[in-house]
Amino acid sequence: MPKIAYHLQRPDVVSSCVVFASPHSGRDYPWSFLRRTVLDEHAIRTSEDAYVDRLFDCAPQFGAPLLSAGAPRAYVDLNRATDELDPALIEGVRRGGHNPRVSSGLGVVPRVVAGGRAIYRGKLPLAEAQMRLETIWRPYHAQLQGLLNEAHEAFGTSILIDCHSMPHEALEATVRNGVRRPEIVIGDRFGASASSEMVERVEAAFAAAGLRVMRNAPFAGAFTTQHYGRPSRNQHAVQIEIDRAIYMDEARIRPNGNYRAFRTLLRGIVAEIADIGAADQRLAAE
């Protein structure tokens, strides 16, 4: 199995109620897993949010922790619920109500990677799926909830920024009547996972940096925003999707020539978002 469930980078001093997380950037592909897949070592990485954890690794410098996955998404998807088990992949799982994520092969233990390519030849035993949940999924989410609890206790509110990347081709459907495609998609489950004021401030940080932003299309947020977003309890969750083509050669899964410049640009955005959680506390103290 992967060596570690997650990586946690804490600031020397926590000065913001913001918690950054990257659940799909894990890249520890154990040999035992690679030996079972029908895909090669390149194809298995195509559903990975490659380099997203590195893009946001400046967060601790601005007083906010960064939690990132150790295990890859193809092994276990941390942005899915534990009951999103795929009966087409996991032995002994009964078919339940229709779940489009599970039906498409993108359950908590994925059956496919990007492009619908199958990961395995046959099925996995239920015990294997349960082991992945116990050793990877539960520790990650226990740590994430712990960080949000700490922020809430210290500041009276918490803001989760769930960081992702999206394939450039996923944005094709958003282009209509000559409107330029977005570079950033912010998901708040159509207002259910975060207050409108909070989302507007996050959106403004990206827009002020010159990036084109859209909300909830084509990605409104999945398990993480649904589970952790409780704005009525001052616990907000916002999903960020970044067009991979901005900073990465998608075909080769390598940083492109714009990677460093974009990382520098994003550093300013991360600082501004972290300051949202700090500025509110300064105002409250005045």
Short mmCIF file of N, CA and C in Angstrom, two decimals, residues 122-286:
data_model
loop_
_atom_site.label_atom_id
_atom_site.label_comp_id
_atom_site.label_asym_id
_atom_site.label_seq_id
_atom_site.Cartn_x
_atom_site.Cartn_y
_atom_site.Cartn_z
N GLY A 122 -10.31 -7.57 -13.66
CA GLY A 122 -11.47 -8.16 -13.01
C GLY A 122 -11.90 -7.35 -11.81
N LYS A 123 -12.48 -8.04 -10.84
CA LYS A 123 -12.99 -7.37 -9.65
C LYS A 123 -11.98 -7.43 -8.50
N LEU A 124 -12.24 -6.59 -7.49
CA LEU A 124 -11.45 -6.58 -6.28
C LEU A 124 -12.29 -7.16 -5.14
N PRO A 125 -11.66 -7.87 -4.21
CA PRO A 125 -12.42 -8.35 -3.05
C PRO A 125 -12.84 -7.18 -2.16
N LEU A 126 -13.98 -7.34 -1.50
CA LEU A 126 -14.48 -6.29 -0.62
C LEU A 126 -13.46 -5.96 0.47
N ALA A 127 -12.74 -6.96 0.96
CA ALA A 127 -11.74 -6.74 2.01
C ALA A 127 -10.65 -5.79 1.54
N GLU A 128 -10.30 -5.85 0.26
CA GLU A 128 -9.29 -4.94 -0.30
C GLU A 128 -9.78 -3.50 -0.26
N ALA A 129 -11.03 -3.29 -0.68
CA ALA A 129 -11.61 -1.94 -0.65
C ALA A 129 -11.68 -1.41 0.77
N GLN A 130 -12.10 -2.25 1.70
CA GLN A 130 -12.21 -1.83 3.09
C GLN A 130 -10.85 -1.50 3.69
N MET A 131 -9.82 -2.24 3.29
CA MET A 131 -8.47 -1.95 3.77
C MET A 131 -8.02 -0.57 3.29
N ARG A 132 -8.31 -0.23 2.05
CA ARG A 132 -7.92 1.08 1.53
C ARG A 132 -8.64 2.20 2.28
N LEU A 133 -9.89 1.97 2.61
CA LEU A 133 -10.64 2.98 3.35
C LEU A 133 -10.07 3.15 4.76
N GLU A 134 -9.74 2.05 5.41
CA GLU A 134 -9.25 2.11 6.79
C GLU A 134 -7.85 2.71 6.88
N THR A 135 -7.00 2.42 5.91
CA THR A 135 -5.60 2.85 6.01
C THR A 135 -5.33 4.20 5.35
N ILE A 136 -6.16 4.62 4.42
CA ILE A 136 -5.93 5.87 3.69
C ILE A 136 -7.07 6.87 3.90
N TRP A 137 -8.29 6.46 3.56
CA TRP A 137 -9.41 7.40 3.57
C TRP A 137 -9.70 7.93 4.97
N ARG A 138 -9.85 7.04 5.93
CA ARG A 138 -10.24 7.48 7.28
C ARG A 138 -9.16 8.34 7.95
N PRO A 139 -7.88 7.98 7.89
CA PRO A 139 -6.87 8.87 8.49
C PRO A 139 -6.85 10.26 7.86
N TYR A 140 -6.98 10.33 6.53
CA TYR A 140 -6.98 11.63 5.86
C TYR A 140 -8.13 12.49 6.35
N HIS A 141 -9.32 11.93 6.38
CA HIS A 141 -10.48 12.73 6.75
C HIS A 141 -10.53 13.02 8.25
N ALA A 142 -9.97 12.13 9.05
CA ALA A 142 -9.87 12.44 10.48
C ALA A 142 -8.95 13.65 10.69
N GLN A 143 -7.85 13.69 9.94
CA GLN A 143 -6.94 14.82 10.05
C GLN A 143 -7.58 16.10 9.52
N LEU A 144 -8.30 16.01 8.40
CA LEU A 144 -8.95 17.19 7.84
C LEU A 144 -9.98 17.75 8.81
N GLN A 145 -10.81 16.88 9.38
CA GLN A 145 -11.80 17.36 10.34
C GLN A 145 -11.11 17.95 11.56
N GLY A 146 -10.01 17.36 11.97
CA GLY A 146 -9.27 17.90 13.10
C GLY A 146 -8.75 19.31 12.84
N LEU A 147 -8.24 19.55 11.64
CA LEU A 147 -7.75 20.88 11.29
C LEU A 147 -8.89 21.90 11.28
N LEU A 148 -10.04 21.51 10.75
CA LEU A 148 -11.18 22.41 10.72
C LEU A 148 -11.70 22.68 12.14
N ASN A 149 -11.67 21.66 12.98
CA ASN A 149 -12.08 21.85 14.37
C ASN A 149 -11.14 22.82 15.08
N GLU A 150 -9.84 22.68 14.84
CA GLU A 150 -8.86 23.58 15.45
C GLU A 150 -9.10 25.02 15.01
N ALA A 151 -9.34 25.20 13.71
CA ALA A 151 -9.59 26.55 13.20
C ALA A 151 -10.86 27.14 13.82
N HIS A 152 -11.88 26.32 13.88
CA HIS A 152 -13.16 26.79 14.43
C HIS A 152 -13.02 27.16 15.90
N GLU A 153 -12.28 26.35 16.64
CA GLU A 153 -12.09 26.63 18.06
C GLU A 153 -11.28 27.90 18.29
N ALA A 154 -10.29 28.12 17.43
CA ALA A 154 -9.42 29.28 17.60
C ALA A 154 -10.03 30.57 17.08
N PHE A 155 -10.81 30.47 15.98
CA PHE A 155 -11.28 31.68 15.31
C PHE A 155 -12.80 31.83 15.27
N GLY A 156 -13.52 30.78 15.65
CA GLY A 156 -14.98 30.86 15.60
C GLY A 156 -15.55 30.54 14.25
N THR A 157 -14.69 30.28 13.28
CA THR A 157 -15.12 29.90 11.93
C THR A 157 -13.99 29.13 11.26
N SER A 158 -14.31 28.39 10.23
CA SER A 158 -13.29 27.68 9.45
C SER A 158 -13.66 27.74 7.98
N ILE A 159 -12.63 27.78 7.14
CA ILE A 159 -12.82 27.85 5.69
C ILE A 159 -11.94 26.80 5.04
N LEU A 160 -12.54 25.82 4.41
CA LEU A 160 -11.79 24.79 3.69
C LEU A 160 -11.70 25.17 2.22
N ILE A 161 -10.49 25.24 1.71
CA ILE A 161 -10.25 25.45 0.29
C ILE A 161 -9.75 24.12 -0.27
N ASP A 162 -10.61 23.43 -1.00
CA ASP A 162 -10.29 22.11 -1.54
C ASP A 162 -9.75 22.29 -2.95
N CYS A 163 -8.49 21.96 -3.14
CA CYS A 163 -7.76 22.35 -4.35
C CYS A 163 -7.67 21.20 -5.36
N HIS A 164 -8.05 21.48 -6.59
CA HIS A 164 -8.09 20.47 -7.65
C HIS A 164 -7.59 21.07 -8.97
N SER A 165 -7.38 20.18 -9.94
CA SER A 165 -7.13 20.62 -11.31
C SER A 165 -8.08 19.88 -12.22
N MET A 166 -8.36 20.48 -13.38
CA MET A 166 -9.32 19.88 -14.32
C MET A 166 -8.70 19.79 -15.70
N PRO A 167 -9.03 18.73 -16.45
CA PRO A 167 -8.55 18.63 -17.82
C PRO A 167 -9.03 19.80 -18.66
N HIS A 168 -8.18 20.28 -19.53
CA HIS A 168 -8.56 21.41 -20.39
C HIS A 168 -9.81 21.09 -21.20
N GLU A 169 -9.93 19.84 -21.65
CA GLU A 169 -11.07 19.46 -22.49
C GLU A 169 -12.38 19.47 -21.71
N ALA A 170 -12.32 19.42 -20.39
CA ALA A 170 -13.55 19.42 -19.59
C ALA A 170 -14.28 20.75 -19.67
N LEU A 171 -13.59 21.77 -20.18
CA LEU A 171 -14.18 23.11 -20.24
C LEU A 171 -14.85 23.41 -21.57
N GLU A 172 -14.78 22.47 -22.50
CA GLU A 172 -15.35 22.71 -23.82
C GLU A 172 -16.82 23.10 -23.75
N ALA A 173 -17.59 22.40 -22.90
CA ALA A 173 -19.04 22.63 -22.84
C ALA A 173 -19.39 23.98 -22.24
N THR A 174 -18.42 24.63 -21.58
CA THR A 174 -18.72 25.92 -20.94
C THR A 174 -18.60 27.08 -21.91
N VAL A 175 -18.07 26.81 -23.10
CA VAL A 175 -17.84 27.89 -24.07
C VAL A 175 -19.06 28.03 -24.97
N ARG A 176 -19.73 29.16 -24.88
CA ARG A 176 -20.91 29.42 -25.69
C ARG A 176 -20.88 30.85 -26.21
N ASN A 177 -21.34 31.01 -27.44
CA ASN A 177 -21.50 32.34 -28.03
C ASN A 177 -20.21 33.17 -27.94
N GLY A 178 -19.09 32.52 -28.15
CA GLY A 178 -17.84 33.24 -28.18
C GLY A 178 -17.28 33.62 -26.82
N VAL A 179 -17.94 33.22 -25.72
CA VAL A 179 -17.43 33.53 -24.38
C VAL A 179 -16.17 32.71 -24.13
N ARG A 180 -15.16 33.35 -23.62
CA ARG A 180 -13.90 32.66 -23.38
C ARG A 180 -14.04 31.67 -22.23
N ARG A 181 -13.41 30.53 -22.37
CA ARG A 181 -13.52 29.48 -21.36
C ARG A 181 -12.89 29.93 -20.05
N PRO A 182 -13.43 29.46 -18.92
CA PRO A 182 -12.85 29.84 -17.63
C PRO A 182 -11.52 29.13 -17.41
N GLU A 183 -10.69 29.74 -16.59
CA GLU A 183 -9.43 29.12 -16.19
C GLU A 183 -9.54 28.55 -14.77
N ILE A 184 -10.49 29.09 -14.02
CA ILE A 184 -10.74 28.67 -12.64
C ILE A 184 -12.23 28.41 -12.49
N VAL A 185 -12.59 27.28 -11.90
CA VAL A 185 -14.00 27.01 -11.57
C VAL A 185 -14.10 26.87 -10.06
N ILE A 186 -14.96 27.68 -9.46
CA ILE A 186 -15.18 27.66 -8.03
C ILE A 186 -16.48 26.91 -7.75
N GLY A 187 -16.42 25.91 -6.89
CA GLY A 187 -17.59 25.12 -6.57
C GLY A 187 -18.03 25.33 -5.13
N ASP A 188 -19.30 25.69 -4.95
CA ASP A 188 -19.85 25.81 -3.60
C ASP A 188 -21.19 25.09 -3.50
N ARG A 189 -21.37 24.11 -4.41
CA ARG A 189 -22.63 23.35 -4.46
C ARG A 189 -23.83 24.29 -4.53
N PHE A 190 -23.66 25.28 -5.40
CA PHE A 190 -24.72 26.25 -5.68
C PHE A 190 -25.19 26.95 -4.41
N GLY A 191 -24.22 27.33 -3.59
CA GLY A 191 -24.50 28.11 -2.40
C GLY A 191 -24.71 27.30 -1.14
N ALA A 192 -24.66 25.96 -1.23
CA ALA A 192 -24.96 25.12 -0.06
C ALA A 192 -23.76 24.91 0.86
N SER A 193 -22.53 25.04 0.34
CA SER A 193 -21.37 24.67 1.15
C SER A 193 -20.61 25.86 1.73
N ALA A 194 -20.96 27.07 1.33
CA ALA A 194 -20.26 28.26 1.84
C ALA A 194 -21.17 29.48 1.68
N SER A 195 -20.95 30.47 2.51
CA SER A 195 -21.75 31.69 2.41
C SER A 195 -21.40 32.42 1.12
N SER A 196 -22.34 33.16 0.60
CA SER A 196 -22.11 33.89 -0.65
C SER A 196 -20.99 34.91 -0.48
N GLU A 197 -20.91 35.54 0.68
CA GLU A 197 -19.85 36.51 0.92
C GLU A 197 -18.47 35.85 0.86
N MET A 198 -18.36 34.66 1.45
CA MET A 198 -17.09 33.96 1.46
C MET A 198 -16.67 33.58 0.03
N VAL A 199 -17.61 33.07 -0.73
CA VAL A 199 -17.30 32.64 -2.10
C VAL A 199 -16.93 33.85 -2.96
N GLU A 200 -17.62 34.95 -2.77
CA GLU A 200 -17.31 36.17 -3.53
C GLU A 200 -15.89 36.64 -3.25
N ARG A 201 -15.46 36.53 -2.01
CA ARG A 201 -14.11 36.97 -1.66
C ARG A 201 -13.06 36.03 -2.25
N VAL A 202 -13.33 34.74 -2.27
CA VAL A 202 -12.40 33.79 -2.89
C VAL A 202 -12.35 34.05 -4.40
N GLU A 203 -13.50 34.22 -5.00
CA GLU A 203 -13.56 34.49 -6.44
C GLU A 203 -12.81 35.78 -6.78
N ALA A 204 -12.97 36.80 -5.96
CA ALA A 204 -12.33 38.09 -6.21
C ALA A 204 -10.80 37.96 -6.19
N ALA A 205 -10.27 37.07 -5.34
CA ALA A 205 -8.82 36.89 -5.27
C ALA A 205 -8.28 36.36 -6.60
N PHE A 206 -8.99 35.43 -7.23
CA PHE A 206 -8.56 34.91 -8.52
C PHE A 206 -8.78 35.93 -9.64
N ALA A 207 -9.92 36.59 -9.62
CA ALA A 207 -10.24 37.56 -10.66
C ALA A 207 -9.27 38.73 -10.64
N ALA A 208 -8.88 39.19 -9.45
CA ALA A 208 -7.96 40.32 -9.33
C ALA A 208 -6.59 39.98 -9.90
N ALA A 209 -6.27 38.69 -9.96
CA ALA A 209 -5.00 38.25 -10.53
C ALA A 209 -5.08 38.09 -12.05
N GLY A 210 -6.24 38.41 -12.63
CA GLY A 210 -6.41 38.36 -14.07
C GLY A 210 -6.89 37.04 -14.61
N LEU A 211 -7.36 36.14 -13.75
CA LEU A 211 -7.84 34.83 -14.18
C LEU A 211 -9.35 34.85 -14.41
N ARG A 212 -9.78 34.13 -15.44
CA ARG A 212 -11.22 34.04 -15.75
C ARG A 212 -11.86 32.99 -14.85
N VAL A 213 -12.91 33.38 -14.16
CA VAL A 213 -13.51 32.53 -13.13
C VAL A 213 -14.97 32.24 -13.46
N MET A 214 -15.39 31.01 -13.21
CA MET A 214 -16.79 30.61 -13.33
C MET A 214 -17.16 29.82 -12.09
N ARG A 215 -18.43 29.84 -11.76
CA ARG A 215 -18.90 29.09 -10.59
C ARG A 215 -19.72 27.87 -10.98
N ASN A 216 -19.39 26.75 -10.35
CA ASN A 216 -20.23 25.54 -10.33
C ASN A 216 -20.46 24.87 -11.68
N ALA A 217 -19.77 25.28 -12.71
CA ALA A 217 -19.92 24.63 -14.01
C ALA A 217 -18.54 24.55 -14.68
N PRO A 218 -18.09 23.34 -14.96
CA PRO A 218 -18.82 22.07 -14.86
C PRO A 218 -18.65 21.33 -13.55
N PHE A 219 -18.01 21.95 -12.54
CA PHE A 219 -17.76 21.25 -11.28
C PHE A 219 -18.29 22.07 -10.11
N ALA A 220 -19.27 21.53 -9.40
CA ALA A 220 -19.87 22.24 -8.27
C ALA A 220 -19.35 21.76 -6.93
N GLY A 221 -18.58 20.66 -6.94
CA GLY A 221 -18.10 20.09 -5.69
C GLY A 221 -18.71 18.72 -5.47
N ALA A 222 -17.95 17.84 -4.82
CA ALA A 222 -18.43 16.47 -4.57
C ALA A 222 -18.50 16.22 -3.07
N PHE A 223 -18.01 15.08 -2.63
CA PHE A 223 -18.17 14.69 -1.23
C PHE A 223 -17.61 15.73 -0.26
N THR A 224 -16.40 16.21 -0.51
CA THR A 224 -15.74 17.08 0.46
C THR A 224 -16.53 18.34 0.74
N THR A 225 -16.95 19.03 -0.30
CA THR A 225 -17.72 20.26 -0.07
C THR A 225 -19.08 19.94 0.55
N GLN A 226 -19.68 18.84 0.12
CA GLN A 226 -20.99 18.47 0.66
C GLN A 226 -20.89 18.11 2.14
N HIS A 227 -19.84 17.38 2.51
CA HIS A 227 -19.70 16.89 3.88
C HIS A 227 -19.24 17.97 4.85
N TYR A 228 -18.28 18.78 4.42
CA TYR A 228 -17.68 19.75 5.34
C TYR A 228 -18.31 21.13 5.26
N GLY A 229 -19.03 21.42 4.22
CA GLY A 229 -19.63 22.75 4.08
C GLY A 229 -20.87 22.90 4.94
N ARG A 230 -20.73 23.64 6.03
CA ARG A 230 -21.84 23.91 6.94
C ARG A 230 -21.84 25.40 7.27
N PRO A 231 -22.22 26.24 6.29
CA PRO A 231 -22.12 27.69 6.52
C PRO A 231 -22.95 28.18 7.70
N SER A 232 -24.06 27.49 8.01
CA SER A 232 -24.87 27.92 9.15
C SER A 232 -24.13 27.73 10.47
N ARG A 233 -23.10 26.87 10.45
CA ARG A 233 -22.26 26.64 11.64
C ARG A 233 -20.90 27.33 11.50
N ASN A 234 -20.80 28.24 10.56
CA ASN A 234 -19.55 28.94 10.27
C ASN A 234 -18.42 27.99 9.87
N GLN A 235 -18.77 26.93 9.17
CA GLN A 235 -17.78 26.03 8.56
C GLN A 235 -18.05 26.03 7.07
N HIS A 236 -17.18 26.67 6.32
CA HIS A 236 -17.37 26.87 4.89
C HIS A 236 -16.43 25.96 4.10
N ALA A 237 -16.89 25.48 2.96
CA ALA A 237 -16.05 24.64 2.10
C ALA A 237 -16.21 25.10 0.66
N VAL A 238 -15.09 25.39 0.02
CA VAL A 238 -15.09 25.89 -1.35
C VAL A 238 -14.12 25.04 -2.17
N GLN A 239 -14.57 24.55 -3.31
CA GLN A 239 -13.71 23.76 -4.20
C GLN A 239 -13.13 24.67 -5.28
N ILE A 240 -11.85 24.50 -5.54
CA ILE A 240 -11.16 25.25 -6.58
C ILE A 240 -10.67 24.27 -7.65
N GLU A 241 -11.04 24.52 -8.89
CA GLU A 241 -10.56 23.72 -10.02
C GLU A 241 -9.73 24.63 -10.93
N ILE A 242 -8.52 24.20 -11.25
CA ILE A 242 -7.62 24.97 -12.11
C ILE A 242 -7.43 24.24 -13.42
N ASP A 243 -7.54 24.95 -14.52
CA ASP A 243 -7.29 24.37 -15.85
C ASP A 243 -5.83 23.90 -15.91
N ARG A 244 -5.64 22.60 -16.10
CA ARG A 244 -4.29 22.05 -16.11
C ARG A 244 -3.40 22.64 -17.20
N ALA A 245 -4.02 23.03 -18.31
CA ALA A 245 -3.23 23.53 -19.43
C ALA A 245 -2.48 24.81 -19.09
N ILE A 246 -2.89 25.50 -18.03
CA ILE A 246 -2.20 26.73 -17.63
C ILE A 246 -0.77 26.44 -17.21
N TYR A 247 -0.57 25.36 -16.50
CA TYR A 247 0.74 25.12 -15.87
C TYR A 247 1.36 23.77 -16.22
N MET A 248 0.65 22.95 -16.99
CA MET A 248 1.12 21.58 -17.18
C MET A 248 0.95 21.13 -18.63
N ASP A 249 1.89 20.31 -19.09
CA ASP A 249 1.75 19.58 -20.34
C ASP A 249 0.92 18.34 -19.99
N GLU A 250 -0.36 18.36 -20.33
CA GLU A 250 -1.26 17.30 -19.89
C GLU A 250 -0.88 15.93 -20.46
N ALA A 251 -0.43 15.90 -21.70
CA ALA A 251 -0.11 14.63 -22.33
C ALA A 251 1.09 13.96 -21.65
N ARG A 252 2.06 14.76 -21.25
CA ARG A 252 3.28 14.21 -20.65
C ARG A 252 3.25 14.22 -19.12
N ILE A 253 2.23 14.89 -18.55
CA ILE A 253 2.09 15.05 -17.10
C ILE A 253 3.37 15.64 -16.52
N ARG A 254 3.76 16.77 -17.09
CA ARG A 254 4.93 17.49 -16.63
C ARG A 254 4.63 18.98 -16.60
N PRO A 255 5.29 19.74 -15.73
CA PRO A 255 5.11 21.20 -15.74
C PRO A 255 5.48 21.76 -17.11
N ASN A 256 4.73 22.74 -17.56
CA ASN A 256 5.06 23.39 -18.83
C ASN A 256 5.87 24.67 -18.58
N GLY A 257 6.11 25.42 -19.62
CA GLY A 257 6.93 26.62 -19.50
C GLY A 257 6.32 27.72 -18.65
N ASN A 258 5.03 27.62 -18.38
CA ASN A 258 4.35 28.65 -17.60
C ASN A 258 4.23 28.28 -16.12
N TYR A 259 4.75 27.11 -15.77
CA TYR A 259 4.55 26.60 -14.40
C TYR A 259 5.07 27.57 -13.34
N ARG A 260 6.29 28.03 -13.49
CA ARG A 260 6.88 28.89 -12.46
C ARG A 260 6.14 30.22 -12.36
N ALA A 261 5.79 30.79 -13.49
CA ALA A 261 5.08 32.07 -13.47
C ALA A 261 3.70 31.92 -12.82
N PHE A 262 3.03 30.82 -13.14
CA PHE A 262 1.71 30.60 -12.55
C PHE A 262 1.82 30.33 -11.06
N ARG A 263 2.84 29.59 -10.66
CA ARG A 263 3.02 29.33 -9.24
C ARG A 263 3.24 30.63 -8.47
N THR A 264 3.99 31.55 -9.08
CA THR A 264 4.20 32.86 -8.45
C THR A 264 2.90 33.64 -8.37
N LEU A 265 2.12 33.59 -9.45
CA LEU A 265 0.83 34.26 -9.45
C LEU A 265 -0.08 33.68 -8.38
N LEU A 266 -0.09 32.37 -8.28
CA LEU A 266 -0.95 31.70 -7.32
C LEU A 266 -0.52 32.00 -5.89
N ARG A 267 0.74 32.23 -5.69
CA ARG A 267 1.23 32.56 -4.35
C ARG A 267 0.51 33.81 -3.80
N GLY A 268 0.35 34.80 -4.65
CA GLY A 268 -0.36 36.01 -4.23
C GLY A 268 -1.83 35.73 -3.92
N ILE A 269 -2.43 34.82 -4.69
CA ILE A 269 -3.84 34.46 -4.47
C ILE A 269 -4.00 33.70 -3.15
N VAL A 270 -3.09 32.77 -2.91
CA VAL A 270 -3.12 32.01 -1.66
C VAL A 270 -2.97 32.95 -0.47
N ALA A 271 -2.07 33.91 -0.58
CA ALA A 271 -1.89 34.89 0.50
C ALA A 271 -3.17 35.67 0.75
N GLU A 272 -3.84 36.06 -0.31
CA GLU A 272 -5.07 36.84 -0.16
C GLU A 272 -6.19 36.00 0.45
N ILE A 273 -6.30 34.74 0.03
CA ILE A 273 -7.33 33.87 0.59
C ILE A 273 -7.05 33.59 2.07
N ALA A 274 -5.79 33.31 2.39
CA ALA A 274 -5.44 33.09 3.80
C ALA A 274 -5.75 34.33 4.63
N ASP A 275 -5.58 35.49 4.04
CA ASP A 275 -5.84 36.73 4.76
C ASP A 275 -7.33 36.94 5.01
N ILE A 276 -8.19 36.29 4.21
CA ILE A 276 -9.62 36.37 4.49
C ILE A 276 -9.89 35.86 5.90
N GLY A 277 -9.27 34.74 6.21
CA GLY A 277 -9.46 34.15 7.54
C GLY A 277 -8.77 34.90 8.64
N ALA A 278 -7.75 35.68 8.30
CA ALA A 278 -7.06 36.46 9.30
C ALA A 278 -7.68 37.84 9.47
N ALA A 279 -8.13 38.43 8.36
CA ALA A 279 -8.69 39.78 8.41
C ALA A 279 -9.98 39.81 9.24
N ASP A 280 -10.80 38.79 9.12
CA ASP A 280 -12.05 38.75 9.90
C ASP A 280 -11.75 38.77 11.40
N GLN A 281 -10.66 38.10 11.79
CA GLN A 281 -10.33 38.06 13.20
C GLN A 281 -9.78 39.42 13.68
N ARG A 282 -9.05 40.11 12.79
CA ARG A 282 -8.56 41.44 13.15
C ARG A 282 -9.71 42.40 13.37
N LEU A 283 -10.72 42.30 12.48
CA LEU A 283 -11.89 43.17 12.62
C LEU A 283 -12.66 42.86 13.90
N ALA A 284 -12.75 41.55 14.21
CA ALA A 284 -13.48 41.16 15.41
C ALA A 284 -12.79 41.66 16.67
N ALA A 285 -11.46 41.78 16.61
CA ALA A 285 -10.70 42.20 17.79
C ALA A 285 -10.72 43.71 17.98
N GLU A 286 -11.04 44.44 16.92
CA GLU A 286 -11.02 45.91 17.01
C GLU A 286 -12.26 46.45 17.71
#
